[in-house]
Amino acid sequence: MHHTLIVARMAPGSAPAIADVFADSDRGDLPHLIGVSRRSLFQFGDVYLHLIEAEQDPAPAIAKLAGHPEFRGVSDRLSAFVSAYDPQTWRSPKDAMAHRFYSWERDPRT
C-alpha cells in the first residue's frame, strides 16, 4: 500500500465543506482514475492533512489528471477553503506532498 500525505492550510470552520467536496468527488470516477483506495482528511489547527492510500504512487496520476474536468472541479471548490501551506514554493500538487522519512510496521506474525 502506498501512502501520500498532502499538507495545506484550511480556513477556520471549513472541515464540513471540505468533507462534502470529497464525498461528492469520491462518488464519481476521479478516485478510480487516480488509483485511490482510501482517503482520510485530518485537521490540526489551520493545517489540512489529506492522506491518500493507493496500491501505486498516485503522484504521477495526479500530475497527469491535473487538467481533467473533475480534478479541476474539486480544486475549484476547495479553493474557497484550502490554500497552499507555503505559497512561495507551491507550483503544482506535488509541492504539497509531504515526504516520509520514517516508517515502521508490526510483524504480522506477532
Short mmCIF file of C-alpha atoms in Angstrom, two decimals:
data_model
loop_
_atom_site.label_atom_id
_atom_site.label_comp_id
_atom_site.label_asym_id
_atom_site.label_seq_id
_atom_site.Cartn_x
_atom_site.Cartn_y
_atom_site.Cartn_z
CA MET A 1 0.00 0.00 0.00
CA HIS A 2 1.31 3.44 -0.93
CA HIS A 3 0.55 6.46 1.26
CA THR A 4 0.62 10.07 0.11
CA LEU A 5 0.13 12.92 2.56
CA ILE A 6 -0.90 16.30 1.20
CA VAL A 7 -0.36 19.27 3.53
CA ALA A 8 -2.05 22.66 3.16
CA ARG A 9 -3.79 25.39 5.16
CA MET A 10 -7.52 25.39 5.73
CA ALA A 11 -9.98 28.11 6.63
CA PRO A 12 -11.49 28.00 10.14
CA GLY A 13 -14.72 26.03 10.30
CA SER A 14 -14.31 24.64 6.77
CA ALA A 15 -13.89 20.94 7.61
CA PRO A 16 -17.54 20.01 6.86
CA ALA A 17 -17.47 21.82 3.50
CA ILE A 18 -14.16 20.18 2.55
CA ALA A 19 -15.56 16.77 3.50
CA ASP A 20 -18.61 17.46 1.31
CA VAL A 21 -16.39 18.27 -1.69
CA PHE A 22 -14.59 14.95 -1.34
CA ALA A 23 -17.75 12.98 -0.60
CA ASP A 24 -19.19 14.27 -3.90
CA SER A 25 -15.97 13.54 -5.78
CA ASP A 26 -15.49 10.09 -4.25
CA ARG A 27 -18.87 9.01 -5.66
CA GLY A 28 -17.52 9.72 -9.17
CA ASP A 29 -14.73 8.39 -11.38
CA LEU A 30 -11.84 10.50 -10.11
CA PRO A 31 -10.68 8.20 -7.27
CA HIS A 32 -10.61 5.27 -9.71
CA LEU A 33 -8.70 7.32 -12.31
CA ILE A 34 -6.06 8.28 -9.73
CA GLY A 35 -6.00 4.84 -8.11
CA VAL A 36 -7.19 5.93 -4.67
CA SER A 37 -8.34 3.05 -2.48
CA ARG A 38 -8.84 5.07 0.73
CA ARG A 39 -8.86 8.76 1.65
CA SER A 40 -8.69 10.34 5.12
CA LEU A 41 -8.83 14.05 5.91
CA PHE A 42 -7.34 15.48 9.11
CA GLN A 43 -7.18 18.91 10.68
CA PHE A 44 -4.62 20.26 13.13
CA GLY A 45 -5.46 23.91 13.84
CA ASP A 46 -5.35 25.54 10.42
CA VAL A 47 -3.32 22.69 8.92
CA TYR A 48 -5.11 20.45 6.43
CA LEU A 49 -3.79 16.90 6.10
CA HIS A 50 -5.07 14.72 3.28
CA LEU A 51 -3.97 11.08 3.38
CA ILE A 52 -4.36 9.13 0.14
CA GLU A 53 -3.86 5.37 0.20
CA ALA A 54 -3.36 3.55 -3.10
CA GLU A 55 -1.80 0.40 -4.50
CA GLN A 56 0.67 2.54 -6.51
CA ASP A 57 2.13 6.01 -6.06
CA PRO A 58 -0.75 8.31 -7.07
CA ALA A 59 1.53 11.32 -7.74
CA PRO A 60 2.02 10.56 -11.47
CA ALA A 61 -1.74 10.11 -11.97
CA ILE A 62 -2.47 13.31 -10.05
CA ALA A 63 0.02 15.22 -12.24
CA LYS A 64 -1.49 13.70 -15.39
CA LEU A 65 -5.07 14.47 -14.34
CA ALA A 66 -4.48 17.99 -13.01
CA GLY A 67 -6.30 19.41 -16.05
CA HIS A 68 -9.13 16.84 -16.00
CA PRO A 69 -12.58 18.49 -15.58
CA GLU A 70 -13.38 16.51 -12.42
CA PHE A 71 -9.99 17.29 -10.87
CA ARG A 72 -10.36 20.97 -11.79
CA GLY A 73 -13.88 20.98 -10.30
CA VAL A 74 -12.63 19.59 -6.98
CA SER A 75 -9.72 22.05 -6.96
CA ASP A 76 -12.00 24.98 -7.76
CA ARG A 77 -14.47 24.03 -5.00
CA LEU A 78 -11.65 23.55 -2.48
CA SER A 79 -10.01 26.89 -3.32
CA ALA A 80 -12.51 28.68 -1.06
CA PHE A 81 -11.33 26.60 1.92
CA VAL A 82 -7.83 25.24 1.26
CA SER A 83 -4.66 27.15 0.36
CA ALA A 84 -1.01 26.24 -0.13
CA TYR A 85 0.93 25.62 3.05
CA ASP A 86 3.78 27.66 1.59
CA PRO A 87 2.53 29.85 -1.28
CA GLN A 88 6.11 30.93 -2.07
CA THR A 89 7.10 27.42 -3.18
CA TRP A 90 3.82 25.94 -4.47
CA ARG A 91 3.72 25.32 -8.22
CA SER A 92 1.77 22.06 -8.54
CA PRO A 93 0.02 19.45 -6.34
CA LYS A 94 3.36 17.68 -5.93
CA ASP A 95 4.62 20.68 -3.94
CA ALA A 96 2.01 19.96 -1.25
CA MET A 97 3.04 16.31 -0.75
CA ALA A 98 4.90 15.50 2.44
CA HIS A 99 7.96 13.27 2.28
CA ARG A 100 8.00 10.22 4.52
CA PHE A 101 11.28 9.94 6.43
CA TYR A 102 10.45 7.00 8.73
CA SER A 103 8.12 4.05 8.63
CA TRP A 104 7.55 1.07 10.91
CA GLU A 105 5.21 -1.87 10.52
CA ARG A 106 4.37 -4.55 13.08
CA ASP A 107 5.48 -8.04 12.16
CA PRO A 108 2.23 -9.83 11.19
CA ARG A 109 3.47 -13.00 12.93
CA THR A 110 3.35 -11.34 16.36
#
